[in-house]
Amino acid sequence: MSSIMRAVTVKPPGGLADLAIGTIPRPSPRADQLLVKVAFAGLNRADTLQRSGAYPPPADAPATMGLEVSGEVVEIGAEAQGKGFKVGDNVCGLVGGGGYAEYCAINIGNVLQIPRGFSLEQAAAIPEVFMTAYQALIHISQLKKGEDALIHAGASGVGTAAIQLAKSWGARRIIVTAGTDAKCAFTKSLGATHAINYKTTDWKSEVLAITEKRGVDVIIDFVAGSYFNSNLEALAVDGRMTILALLGGPVVEKATIGHFLRKRLRVEGSTLRSRSKEYQAQLAELIRRDCIPKFESGELRPVIDTVYAFEDIAKGHQHLEEDKSLGKVLLRL
Amino acid sequence: MSSIMRAVTVKPPGGLADLAIGTIPRPSPRADQLLVKVAFAGLNRADTLQRSGAYPPPADAPATMGLEVSGEVVEIGAEAQGKGFKVGDNVCGLVGGGGYAEYCAINIGNVLQIPRGFSLEQAAAIPEVFMTAYQALIHISQLKKGEDALIHAGASGVGTAAIQLAKSWGARRIIVTAGTDAKCAFTKSLGATHAINYKTTDWKSEVLAITEKRGVDVIIDFVAGSYFNSNLEALAVDGRMTILALLGGPVVEKATIGHFLRKRLRVEGSTLRSRSKEYQAQLAELIRRDCIPKFESGELRPVIDTVYAFEDIAKGHQHLEEDKSLGKVLLRL
């Protein structure tokens, strides 16, 4: 194989017009990695933030964007031998970066098998959103059967995964917020029992009305700042909230933290990319155990909005930034 | 036995002068309770708040103050038979209220045996503070061996228990805040590795200096409002904070919640009294398993500041409210 490959190049901070296909050295897998010939890469908001300079990649990650891929195994590191995968296998998985390229190295602990009957395109839409949603809803917030959940940004990639996981784990009410009536209708088709258009409705009052003033047991939040107090009010006694992003800013004017004590609330911030290799591998193991069988039975499904050709990466980023997508946006290599 | 008994009576809101010894009906134990002839009752800040009208007791609790007692079993409810205790046994335990009285009913799940070699006076100083500190530090915040802990109000009853538990669980640095140099010295005698007088020192800067800017893994907080932002800054990556009281108020001006995401923080509010019977019983079981043997070996010890005679209850409340106590204040019946 050639020692160079095609990849999306951009030097942050960059705009859409700076997204170009260039060539960079082909990565060699570390001893504990597989090298994958990328078929599809998932696009994530973290990528657009990285491009614009707002989210520098971790020091040990490739500078190229892209946090998840599907493709064919072409090389196996020494320590990754005999761990269930061979050259020629189709796989998908979470990567620390470098997904927008012809070849990408994946830590062996992060590699997921392709669910039976799934295409590489479908498989590329699984890792980031299902690992993030599973981590937030099940692993951290510990949603239990019969509980009520509030999932903000319900039509986002993570939102669509969280709705399905909540349904599959036996949530009673699955309340979703989204920014258009079309998104609201879409989330209901995935299993949301109530969808609130936050642009036309006071979602907090609506959540309290739906739950007969009790509040919800679990919240998955991406907004933080401007939603924080309303989220605390919308939580029930013993409620748990996982914050996954700061889209509403990192500061709350007059935070009403008395709720923490009065309702025994738990709030946790979490990200996936910054976690240790061991943590990510443990989470991938839970996905293999708890989710892959449900993909194969049809109980869970990745939701794909649009697939862009490699050369159309700028259109893909624009699509994400316009906040109109219903589910995942992918890149076909 | 007479069907009436002596008890501290006060109609909230009441001041120190309203604390009087009167007579009320002697309680009958429910089927799942023991009746104890009280030898000692522990005084808690929750009692002084209840007296002043700021903390109404739960609906199903006795109106009389007092959340923990030691004494002799005099009667056993039908369902509490055969659960390890007989009439004449000395016991201690957490109660929902009613401790400031000659007789008090305890849920069988909350009853703790008296550690071998302990007096009833020593035993009365165990339940509330060790259950609260264990719950916050070990059960909720999950302090692990080698981690660093910050314990606010280190000379308080809960603080003195938390310091000893942190040491016993293998914490590396046990950093304490307290309001006088005498209190600071006292906490060091219990195992604190660093004690900060918050009245003369900026505790947050000091904690960051002590931990070489890394921050602490666990914080036990009683202040909330005015400490919230500094606590978030003083937490390390993956740090956990349990908030046990709102002494600094329920509102934070400009709360810097970006730390939740950047450091993957977890913050939980907790109280013991409001918890279900089942939760309290589960916690008592952990105390029986993890702490009673350590009391008997001398590794843990209840810290008693002063014991007041029953008739001197007003002095006891005054002592607590002056915030000068080092450890527990008890009432002798």
XYZ file of C-alpha atoms in Angstrom, chain B residues 102-247:
146
model
C -37.920 8.770 77.813
C -39.061 6.204 75.259
C -38.538 6.116 71.528
C -39.545 3.701 68.759
C -36.875 2.589 66.246
C -37.433 0.791 62.945
C -35.877 -2.639 63.305
C -33.808 -2.068 60.143
C -32.120 0.946 61.754
C -31.091 -0.741 64.995
C -27.334 -1.025 65.543
C -25.766 -3.245 68.163
C -23.546 -1.475 70.703
C -19.918 -2.082 69.664
C -18.182 -4.346 72.186
C -16.649 -2.278 74.974
C -18.724 0.808 74.190
C -20.842 2.655 76.754
C -24.388 3.772 75.928
C -23.014 7.321 75.935
C -20.439 6.514 73.253
C -22.989 4.543 71.251
C -25.413 7.474 71.102
C -22.746 9.453 69.234
C -22.555 6.946 66.371
C -25.769 6.685 64.306
C -26.455 10.051 62.712
C -22.924 11.221 62.048
C -21.429 7.938 60.929
C -24.416 6.988 58.780
C -24.418 10.452 57.198
C -20.661 10.544 56.643
C -20.545 6.958 55.351
C -23.444 7.647 53.017
C -21.822 10.806 51.626
C -18.191 9.716 51.443
C -18.354 6.000 50.681
C -21.835 5.131 49.401
C -22.497 8.193 47.220
C -19.127 9.801 46.474
C -17.390 6.418 46.352
C -14.064 7.537 47.800
C -11.349 5.120 46.734
C -7.982 4.265 48.239
C -5.319 6.800 47.280
C -7.768 9.558 46.406
C -7.816 13.063 47.887
C -10.818 14.317 49.886
C -11.957 17.758 51.001
C -14.225 17.743 54.052
C -15.867 21.031 54.934
C -16.901 21.669 58.563
C -14.296 19.177 59.642
C -14.883 19.669 63.367
C -18.626 19.069 63.115
C -20.067 15.726 64.131
C -20.319 14.542 60.528
C -16.926 16.082 59.769
C -15.177 14.162 62.550
C -16.761 10.933 61.301
C -15.880 11.695 57.669
C -12.218 12.371 58.510
C -11.915 9.009 60.251
C -13.734 7.166 57.457
C -11.539 8.818 54.810
C -8.438 7.739 56.705
C -9.765 4.245 57.232
C -10.672 3.893 53.529
C -7.124 4.844 52.527
C -7.514 8.432 51.320
C -4.189 10.066 50.461
C -4.837 13.681 51.376
C -7.622 14.505 53.834
C -8.082 18.256 53.620
C -10.444 19.887 56.076
C -11.902 23.351 56.512
C -12.911 24.698 59.917
C -13.555 28.094 61.470
C -10.938 28.286 64.236
C -7.325 27.248 64.652
C -8.371 25.078 67.608
C -10.834 23.219 65.396
C -8.129 22.834 62.739
C -5.717 21.321 65.247
C -8.473 19.019 66.498
C -9.253 17.684 63.010
C -5.580 16.885 62.514
C -5.655 14.782 65.674
C -8.386 12.727 63.997
C -6.431 12.131 60.796
C -6.789 15.232 58.630
C -3.555 15.725 56.692
C -4.283 19.422 56.071
C -6.608 21.761 57.949
C -7.538 25.186 56.600
C -9.023 27.953 58.748
C -11.535 29.341 56.241
C -11.855 32.562 58.217
C -8.224 33.512 57.700
C -7.310 31.661 54.488
C -8.766 31.394 50.969
C -9.527 27.684 51.209
C -9.966 27.121 47.474
C -6.501 28.478 46.600
C -5.056 26.469 49.463
C -6.698 23.233 48.272
C -5.349 23.784 44.750
C -1.882 24.520 46.156
C -1.925 21.412 48.350
C -3.014 19.224 45.429
C -0.564 20.851 42.999
C -3.498 22.320 40.998
C -4.993 18.875 40.428
C -7.902 19.358 42.845
C -9.547 16.769 45.063
C -11.465 13.662 44.051
C -14.249 13.984 46.618
C -15.838 16.890 48.484
C -18.262 16.684 51.406
C -20.074 20.012 51.549
C -22.594 21.608 53.907
C -22.511 25.134 52.510
C -23.817 24.965 48.918
C -24.601 28.491 47.631
C -21.566 30.570 48.540
C -19.142 27.625 48.187
C -20.557 26.091 45.000
C -18.274 27.659 42.371
C -15.167 27.261 44.530
C -16.066 23.632 45.151
C -16.386 23.016 41.397
C -12.973 24.636 40.892
C -11.455 22.581 43.698
C -12.602 19.262 42.189
C -10.249 17.188 40.041
C -11.215 15.515 36.779
C -13.863 12.854 37.538
C -14.448 14.511 40.933
C -17.566 13.869 43.027
C -19.247 16.196 45.529
C -22.008 15.374 47.981
C -23.961 18.348 49.356
C -25.495 17.679 52.787
C -26.820 21.103 53.781
C -27.470 24.600 52.447
C -25.789 26.671 55.165
